[in-house]
Tab-separated table of C-alpha atoms and ligand atoms in Angstrom:
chain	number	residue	atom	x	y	z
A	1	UNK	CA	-103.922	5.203	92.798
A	2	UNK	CA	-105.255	3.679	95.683
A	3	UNK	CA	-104.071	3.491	99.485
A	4	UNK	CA	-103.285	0.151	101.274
A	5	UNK	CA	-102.469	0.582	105.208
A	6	UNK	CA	-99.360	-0.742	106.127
A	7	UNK	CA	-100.792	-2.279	109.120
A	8	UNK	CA	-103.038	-4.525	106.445
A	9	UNK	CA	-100.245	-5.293	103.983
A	10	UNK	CA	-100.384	-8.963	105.965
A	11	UNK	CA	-103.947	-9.641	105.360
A	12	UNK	CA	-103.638	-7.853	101.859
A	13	UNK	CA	-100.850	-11.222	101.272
A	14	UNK	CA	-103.302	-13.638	102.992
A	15	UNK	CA	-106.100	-13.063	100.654
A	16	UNK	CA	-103.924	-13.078	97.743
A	17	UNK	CA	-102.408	-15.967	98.822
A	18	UNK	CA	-106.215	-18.162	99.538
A	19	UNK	CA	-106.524	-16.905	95.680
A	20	UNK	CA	-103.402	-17.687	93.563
A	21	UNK	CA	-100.028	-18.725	94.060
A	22	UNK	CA	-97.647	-15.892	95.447
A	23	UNK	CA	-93.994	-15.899	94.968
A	24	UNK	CA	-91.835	-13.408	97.286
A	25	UNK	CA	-88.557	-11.951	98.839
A	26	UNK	CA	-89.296	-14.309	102.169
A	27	UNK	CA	-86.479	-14.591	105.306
A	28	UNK	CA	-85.702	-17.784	106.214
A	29	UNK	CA	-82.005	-18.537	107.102
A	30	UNK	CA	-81.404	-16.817	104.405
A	31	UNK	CA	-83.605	-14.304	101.938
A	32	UNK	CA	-85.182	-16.732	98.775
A	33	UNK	CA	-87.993	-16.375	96.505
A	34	UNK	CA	-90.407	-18.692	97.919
A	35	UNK	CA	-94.242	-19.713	97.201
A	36	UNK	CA	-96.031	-18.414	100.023
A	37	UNK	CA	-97.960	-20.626	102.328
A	38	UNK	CA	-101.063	-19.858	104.647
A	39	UNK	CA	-99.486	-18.036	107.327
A	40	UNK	CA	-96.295	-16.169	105.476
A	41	UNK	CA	-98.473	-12.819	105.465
A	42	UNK	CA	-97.502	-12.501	109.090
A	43	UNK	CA	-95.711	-9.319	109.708
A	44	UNK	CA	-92.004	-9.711	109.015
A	45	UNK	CA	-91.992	-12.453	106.977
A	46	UNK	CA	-92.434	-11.164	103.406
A	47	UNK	CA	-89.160	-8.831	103.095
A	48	UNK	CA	-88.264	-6.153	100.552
A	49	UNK	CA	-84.887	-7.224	100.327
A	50	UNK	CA	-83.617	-8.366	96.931
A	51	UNK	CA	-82.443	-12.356	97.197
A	52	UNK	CA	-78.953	-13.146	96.096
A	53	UNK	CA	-81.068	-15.735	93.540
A	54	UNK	CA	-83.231	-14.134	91.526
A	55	UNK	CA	-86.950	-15.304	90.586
A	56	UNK	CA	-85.501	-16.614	86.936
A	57	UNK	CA	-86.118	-20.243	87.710
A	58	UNK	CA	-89.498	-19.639	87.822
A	59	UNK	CA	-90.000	-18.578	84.104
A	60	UNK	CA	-86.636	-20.389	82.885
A	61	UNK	CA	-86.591	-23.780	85.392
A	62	UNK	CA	-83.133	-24.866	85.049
A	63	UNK	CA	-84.148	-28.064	83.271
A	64	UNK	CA	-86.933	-27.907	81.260
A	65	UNK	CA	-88.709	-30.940	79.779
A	66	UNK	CA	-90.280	-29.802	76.356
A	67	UNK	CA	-91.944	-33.363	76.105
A	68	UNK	CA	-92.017	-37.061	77.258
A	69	UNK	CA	-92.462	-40.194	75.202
A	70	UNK	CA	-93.711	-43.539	76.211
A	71	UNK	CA	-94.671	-46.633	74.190
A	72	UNK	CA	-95.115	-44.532	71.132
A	73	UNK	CA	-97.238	-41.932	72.632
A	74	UNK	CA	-96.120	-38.357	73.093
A	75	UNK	CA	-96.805	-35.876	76.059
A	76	UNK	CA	-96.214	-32.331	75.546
A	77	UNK	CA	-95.207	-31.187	79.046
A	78	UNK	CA	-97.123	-27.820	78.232
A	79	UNK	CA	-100.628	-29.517	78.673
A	80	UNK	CA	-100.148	-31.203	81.607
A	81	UNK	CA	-101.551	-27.801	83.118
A	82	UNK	CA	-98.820	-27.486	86.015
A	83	UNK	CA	-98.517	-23.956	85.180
A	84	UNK	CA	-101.770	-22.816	84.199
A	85	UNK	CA	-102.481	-20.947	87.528
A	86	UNK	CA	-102.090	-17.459	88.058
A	87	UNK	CA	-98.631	-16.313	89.509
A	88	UNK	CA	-98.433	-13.280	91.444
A	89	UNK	CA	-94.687	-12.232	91.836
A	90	UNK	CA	-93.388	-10.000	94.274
A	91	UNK	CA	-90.177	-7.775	93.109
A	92	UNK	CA	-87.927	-5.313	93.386
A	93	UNK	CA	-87.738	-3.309	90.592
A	94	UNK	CA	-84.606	-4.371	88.961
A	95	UNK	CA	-86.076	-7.700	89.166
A	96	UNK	CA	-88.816	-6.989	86.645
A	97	UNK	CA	-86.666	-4.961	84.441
A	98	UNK	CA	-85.089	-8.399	84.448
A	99	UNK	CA	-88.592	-10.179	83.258
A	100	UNK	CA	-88.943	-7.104	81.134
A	101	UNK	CA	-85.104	-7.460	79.298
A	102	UNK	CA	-85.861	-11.932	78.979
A	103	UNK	CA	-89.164	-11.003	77.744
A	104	UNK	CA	-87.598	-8.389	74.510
A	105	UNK	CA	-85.322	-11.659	73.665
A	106	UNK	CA	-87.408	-14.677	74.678
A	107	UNK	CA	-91.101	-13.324	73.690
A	108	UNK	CA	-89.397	-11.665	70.120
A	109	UNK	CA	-90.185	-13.991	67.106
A	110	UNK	CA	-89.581	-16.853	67.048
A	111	UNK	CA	-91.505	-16.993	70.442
A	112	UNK	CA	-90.436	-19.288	73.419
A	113	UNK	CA	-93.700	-20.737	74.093
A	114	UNK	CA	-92.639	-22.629	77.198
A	115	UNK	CA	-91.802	-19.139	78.840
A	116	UNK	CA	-94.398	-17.052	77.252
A	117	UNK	CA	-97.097	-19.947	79.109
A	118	UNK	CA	-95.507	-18.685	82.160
A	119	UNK	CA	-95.274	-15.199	81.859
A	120	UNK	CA	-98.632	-14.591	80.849
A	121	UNK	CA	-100.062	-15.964	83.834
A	122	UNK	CA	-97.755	-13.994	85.748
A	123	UNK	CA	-98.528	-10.537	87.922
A	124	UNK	CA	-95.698	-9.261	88.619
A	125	UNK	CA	-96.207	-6.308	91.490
A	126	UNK	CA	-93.458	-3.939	92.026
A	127	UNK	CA	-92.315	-3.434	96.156
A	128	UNK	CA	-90.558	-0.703	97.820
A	129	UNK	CA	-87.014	-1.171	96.604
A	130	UNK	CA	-84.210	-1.279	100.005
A	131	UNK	CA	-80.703	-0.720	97.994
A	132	UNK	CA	-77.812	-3.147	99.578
A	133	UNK	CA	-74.348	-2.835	98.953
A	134	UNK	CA	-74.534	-4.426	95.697
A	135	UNK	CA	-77.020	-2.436	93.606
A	136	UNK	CA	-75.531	-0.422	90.906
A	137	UNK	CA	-79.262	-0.231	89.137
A	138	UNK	CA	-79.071	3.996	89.864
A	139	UNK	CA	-78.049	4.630	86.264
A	140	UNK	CA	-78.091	1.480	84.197
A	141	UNK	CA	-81.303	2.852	82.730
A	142	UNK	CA	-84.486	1.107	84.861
A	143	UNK	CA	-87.967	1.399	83.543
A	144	UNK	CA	-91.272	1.322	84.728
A	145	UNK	CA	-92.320	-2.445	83.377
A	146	UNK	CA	-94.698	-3.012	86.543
A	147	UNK	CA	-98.617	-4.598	86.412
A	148	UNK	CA	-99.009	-3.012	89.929
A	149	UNK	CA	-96.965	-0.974	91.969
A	150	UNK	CA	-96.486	-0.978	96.032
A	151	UNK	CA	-95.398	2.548	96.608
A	152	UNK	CA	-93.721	3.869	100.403
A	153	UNK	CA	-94.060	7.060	100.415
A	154	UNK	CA	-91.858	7.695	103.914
A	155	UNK	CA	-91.458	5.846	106.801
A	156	UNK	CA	-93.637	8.369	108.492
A	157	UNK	CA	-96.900	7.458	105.856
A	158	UNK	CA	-99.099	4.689	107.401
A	159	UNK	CA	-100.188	3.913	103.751
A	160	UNK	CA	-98.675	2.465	100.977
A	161	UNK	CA	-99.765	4.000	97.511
A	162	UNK	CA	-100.749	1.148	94.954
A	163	UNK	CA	-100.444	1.878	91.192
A	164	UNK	CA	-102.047	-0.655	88.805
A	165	UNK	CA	-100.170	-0.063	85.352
A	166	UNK	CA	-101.337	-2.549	83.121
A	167	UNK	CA	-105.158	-4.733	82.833
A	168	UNK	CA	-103.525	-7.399	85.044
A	169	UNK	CA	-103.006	-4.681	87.875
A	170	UNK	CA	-106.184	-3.234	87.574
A	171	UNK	CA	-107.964	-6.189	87.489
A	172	UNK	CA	-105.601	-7.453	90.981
A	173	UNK	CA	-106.861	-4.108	92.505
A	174	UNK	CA	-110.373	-5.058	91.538
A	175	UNK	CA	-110.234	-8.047	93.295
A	176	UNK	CA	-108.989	-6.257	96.549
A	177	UNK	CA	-112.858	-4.404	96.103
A	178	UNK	CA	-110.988	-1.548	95.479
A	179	UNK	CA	-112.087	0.807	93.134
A	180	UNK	CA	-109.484	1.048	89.860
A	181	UNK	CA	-108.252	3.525	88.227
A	182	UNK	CA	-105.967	4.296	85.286
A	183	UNK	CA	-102.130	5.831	85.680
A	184	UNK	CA	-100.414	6.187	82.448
A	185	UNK	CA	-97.041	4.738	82.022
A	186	UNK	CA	-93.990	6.865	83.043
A	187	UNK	CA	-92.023	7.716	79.634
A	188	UNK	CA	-89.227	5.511	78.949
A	189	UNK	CA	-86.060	7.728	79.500
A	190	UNK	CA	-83.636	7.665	77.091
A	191	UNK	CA	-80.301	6.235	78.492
A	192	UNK	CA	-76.970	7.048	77.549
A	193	UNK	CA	-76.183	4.539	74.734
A	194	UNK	CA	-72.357	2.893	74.553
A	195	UNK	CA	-70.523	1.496	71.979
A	196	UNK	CA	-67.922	-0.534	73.164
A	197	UNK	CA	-64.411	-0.570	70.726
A	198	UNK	CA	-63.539	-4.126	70.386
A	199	UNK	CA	-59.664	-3.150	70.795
A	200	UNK	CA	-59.570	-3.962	74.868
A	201	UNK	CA	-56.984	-5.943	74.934
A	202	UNK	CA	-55.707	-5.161	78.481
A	203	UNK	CA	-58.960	-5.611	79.977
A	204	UNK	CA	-59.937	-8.903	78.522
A	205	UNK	CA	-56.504	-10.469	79.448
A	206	UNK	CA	-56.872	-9.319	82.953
A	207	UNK	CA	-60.443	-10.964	83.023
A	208	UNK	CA	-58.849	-13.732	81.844
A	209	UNK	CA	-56.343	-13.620	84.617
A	210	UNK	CA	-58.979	-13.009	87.518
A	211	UNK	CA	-62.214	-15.554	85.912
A	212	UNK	CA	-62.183	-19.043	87.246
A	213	UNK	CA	-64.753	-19.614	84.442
A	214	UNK	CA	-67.342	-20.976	87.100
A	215	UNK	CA	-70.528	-19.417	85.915
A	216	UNK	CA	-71.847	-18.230	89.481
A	217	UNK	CA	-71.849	-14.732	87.540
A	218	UNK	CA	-74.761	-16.380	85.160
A	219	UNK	CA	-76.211	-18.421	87.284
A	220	UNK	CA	-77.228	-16.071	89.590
A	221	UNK	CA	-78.170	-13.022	86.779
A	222	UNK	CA	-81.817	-12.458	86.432
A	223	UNK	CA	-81.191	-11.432	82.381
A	224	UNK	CA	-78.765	-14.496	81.482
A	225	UNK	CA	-81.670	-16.637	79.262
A	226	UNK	CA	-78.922	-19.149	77.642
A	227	UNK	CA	-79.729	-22.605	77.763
A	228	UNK	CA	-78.699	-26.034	75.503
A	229	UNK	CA	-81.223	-28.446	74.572
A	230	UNK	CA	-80.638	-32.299	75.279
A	231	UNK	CA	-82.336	-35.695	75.578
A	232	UNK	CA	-82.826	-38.562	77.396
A	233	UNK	CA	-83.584	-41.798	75.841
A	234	UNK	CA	-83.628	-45.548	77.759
A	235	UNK	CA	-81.560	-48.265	75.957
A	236	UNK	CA	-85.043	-49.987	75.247
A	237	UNK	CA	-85.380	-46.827	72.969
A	238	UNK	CA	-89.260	-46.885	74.475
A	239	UNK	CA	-89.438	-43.932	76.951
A	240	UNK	CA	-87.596	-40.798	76.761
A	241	UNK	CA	-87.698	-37.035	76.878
A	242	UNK	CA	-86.369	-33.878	75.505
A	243	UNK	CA	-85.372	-31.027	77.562
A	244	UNK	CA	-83.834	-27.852	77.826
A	245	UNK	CA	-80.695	-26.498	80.709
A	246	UNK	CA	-79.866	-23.094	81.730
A	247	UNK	CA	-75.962	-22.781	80.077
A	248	UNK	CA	-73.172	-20.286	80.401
A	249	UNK	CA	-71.462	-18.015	78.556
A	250	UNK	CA	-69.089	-18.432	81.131
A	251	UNK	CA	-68.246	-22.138	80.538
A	252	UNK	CA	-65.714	-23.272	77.729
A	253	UNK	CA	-68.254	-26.049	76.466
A	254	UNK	CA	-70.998	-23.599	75.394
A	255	UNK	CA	-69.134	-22.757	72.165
A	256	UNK	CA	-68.063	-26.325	71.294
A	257	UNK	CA	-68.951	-28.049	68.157
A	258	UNK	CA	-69.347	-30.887	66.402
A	259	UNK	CA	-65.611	-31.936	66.257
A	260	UNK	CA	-64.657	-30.854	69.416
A	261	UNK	CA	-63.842	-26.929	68.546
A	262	UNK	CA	-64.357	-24.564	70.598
A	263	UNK	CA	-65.019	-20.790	69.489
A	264	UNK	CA	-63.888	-19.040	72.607
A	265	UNK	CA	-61.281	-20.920	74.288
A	266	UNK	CA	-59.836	-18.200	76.522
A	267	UNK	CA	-61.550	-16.980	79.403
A	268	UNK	CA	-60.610	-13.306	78.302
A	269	UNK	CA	-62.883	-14.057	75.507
A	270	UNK	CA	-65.276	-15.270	77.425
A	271	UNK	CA	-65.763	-12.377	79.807
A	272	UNK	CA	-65.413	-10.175	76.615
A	273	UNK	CA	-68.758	-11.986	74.945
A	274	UNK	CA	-70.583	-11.119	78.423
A	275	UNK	CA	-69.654	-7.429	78.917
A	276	UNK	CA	-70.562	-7.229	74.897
A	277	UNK	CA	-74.085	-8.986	75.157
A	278	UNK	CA	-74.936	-7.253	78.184
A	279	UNK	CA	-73.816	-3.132	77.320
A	280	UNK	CA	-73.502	-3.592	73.571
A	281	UNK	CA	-75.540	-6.866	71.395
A	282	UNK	CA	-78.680	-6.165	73.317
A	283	UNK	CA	-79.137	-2.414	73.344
A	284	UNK	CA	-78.602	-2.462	69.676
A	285	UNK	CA	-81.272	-4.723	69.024
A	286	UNK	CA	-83.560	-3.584	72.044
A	287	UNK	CA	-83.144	-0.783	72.754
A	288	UNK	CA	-81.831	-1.477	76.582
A	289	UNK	CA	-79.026	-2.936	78.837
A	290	UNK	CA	-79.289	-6.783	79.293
A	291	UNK	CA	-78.300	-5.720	82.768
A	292	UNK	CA	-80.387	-4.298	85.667
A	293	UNK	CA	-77.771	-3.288	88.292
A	294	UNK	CA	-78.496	-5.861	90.812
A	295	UNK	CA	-75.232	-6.599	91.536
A	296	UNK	CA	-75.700	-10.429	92.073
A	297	UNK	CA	-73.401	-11.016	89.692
A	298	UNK	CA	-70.349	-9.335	91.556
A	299	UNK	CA	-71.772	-10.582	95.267
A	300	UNK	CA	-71.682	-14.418	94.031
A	301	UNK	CA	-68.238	-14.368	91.909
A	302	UNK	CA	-65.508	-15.929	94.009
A	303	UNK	CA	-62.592	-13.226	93.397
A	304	UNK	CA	-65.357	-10.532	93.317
A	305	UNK	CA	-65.306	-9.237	89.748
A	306	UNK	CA	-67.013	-6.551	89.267
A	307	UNK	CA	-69.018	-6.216	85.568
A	308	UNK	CA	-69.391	-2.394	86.029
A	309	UNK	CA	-64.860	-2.174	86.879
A	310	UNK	CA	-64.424	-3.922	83.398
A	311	UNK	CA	-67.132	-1.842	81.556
A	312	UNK	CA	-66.046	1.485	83.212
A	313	UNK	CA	-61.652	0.979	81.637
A	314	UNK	CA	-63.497	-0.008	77.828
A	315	UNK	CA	-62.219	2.390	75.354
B	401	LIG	S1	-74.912	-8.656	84.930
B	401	LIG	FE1	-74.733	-8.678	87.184
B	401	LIG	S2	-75.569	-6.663	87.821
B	401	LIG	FE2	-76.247	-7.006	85.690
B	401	LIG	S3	-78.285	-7.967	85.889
B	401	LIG	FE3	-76.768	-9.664	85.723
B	401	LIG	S4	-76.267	-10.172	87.895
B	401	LIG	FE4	-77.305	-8.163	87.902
B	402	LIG	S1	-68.504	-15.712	88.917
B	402	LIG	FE1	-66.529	-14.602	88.653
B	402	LIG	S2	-65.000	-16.227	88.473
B	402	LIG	FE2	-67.000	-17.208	88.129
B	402	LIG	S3	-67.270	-17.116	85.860
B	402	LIG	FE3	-68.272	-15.286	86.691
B	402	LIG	S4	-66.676	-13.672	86.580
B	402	LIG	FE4	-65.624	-15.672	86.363
């Protein structure tokens, strides 16, 4: 453990920022993750507050070439080295439970590669977590998933505790010209697990009553990884590329196949799939909730509908 003063929490962003590229909670007219520029370490600007869009974009871009073509020649758009430099990420801790859930799906065999380029040259560094209205993340089951850790220990402390978790903390801390040192890992606590019944009826019609089907919800979730793949071609049939799109459950289209049929037609299924991948699918094969308790979700759906209200009347 190691003590930062919160006077020096600027210049502790400044040099990280003349190092690597820094992504943060940052208050502009609004709060956005934002790569930091010479300067943004100035008191106030880096926030603890948790953006209403997550970080996801950064790891999952919501269109992702996989690889160009030209004249015959083909460019994988993994070596063109855009993302080869070290990211350091600056989080609330739901939000790297969120990196932590995408990385159980999207890092299990068969590996993305595309995201696993970008998460291992991420840091992702844990800050002081201010609840809003909208967190629910008190018992959805949270872990410690950090590389380092920016503790408060009251608003009377002048310091801030740092706890490097992992090599990539450790070797952040080192760079400081701190002197490291090693904190185990919290245990994982067990959560309560939940099988849902499938017989819910009721609740899926009324989701299917109250949905407008317009995929804020999943747009806006840090955990929601699903994506289609298309391409582009020009009529010449000489250039083109292939890419990948953040999708939605949420959306009728995203279970339509060849033929034009569509698996889940109903909005009430729809909702049903979500509330099942997120409490149910994933915990069976992880181990965890695909859900972190942000709240985003709820804040950013039109008519308000709350994941936790439909969970909370399943039989
Ligand atoms: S389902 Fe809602 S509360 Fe859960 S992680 Fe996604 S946006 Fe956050
Ligand atoms: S944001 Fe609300 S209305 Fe829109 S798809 Fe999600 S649950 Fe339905």
């Amino acid at each position: 453990m190691h003590l930062l003063k919160k006077g020096d929490f600027g210049k502790f962003v400044e040099s990280l920022i003349s190092r690597h590229e820094v992504i943060a909670p940052v208050k502009t007219d609004i709060v956005r993750f934002k790569v930091l520029e010479k300067g943004d370490g100035a008191e106030g600007k880096v926030v603890f507050d948790s953006p209403l869009y997550s970080a996801k974009e950064f790891f999952l871009p919501i269109k992702e070439p996989f690889y160009y073509f030209k004249k015959g020649k083909i460019c994988e758009s993994m070596e063109d080295g855009k993302n080869a430099r070290k990211r350091i990420f600056f989080m609330n801790r739901c939000d790297i439970n969120g990196v932590h859930r995408n990385d159980l799906i999207l890092l299990d065999d068969p590996v993305d590669p595309y995201y696993r380029e970008k998460r291992d040259n991420a840091i992702l560094v844990e800050i002081p977590c201010v609840q809003s209205k909208r967190c629910s993340c008190v018992d959805i089951g949270l872990i410690d998933c950090y590389d380092l850790r920016i503790i408060d220990p009251g608003q009377d402390n002048p310091n801030y505790v740092l706890d490097a978790a992992t090599e990539k903390g450790r070797h952040m801390i080192k760079e400081m010209y701190l002197s490291a040192s090693y904190l185990p890992k919290q245990d994982i606590p067990s959560h309560q697990a939940r099988n849902i019944a499938a017989e819910n009826k009721e609740v899926w019609e009324d989701y299917g009553k109250d949905c407008f089907s317009c995929s804020a919800c999943t747009a806006v979730c840090p955990t929601c990884t699903c994506f289609t793949i298309d391409g582009f071609m020009k009529l010449n049939g000489e250039e083109g590329h292939l890419y990948r799109e953040l999708a939605s459950c949420q959306l009728p289209e995203f279970t339509k196949v060849a033929g034009g049929f569509v698996f889940r037609k109903d909005r009430g299924s729809r909702g049903k799939q979500r509330i099942h991948c997120k409490f149910q699918y994933f915990r069976e094969k992880y181990g965890h909730n695909r859900c972190v308790g942000c709240g985003r979700c709820n804040e950013a759906c039109p008519v308000s509908i709350n994941i936790f209200e439909y969970f909370g009347r399943l039989k």
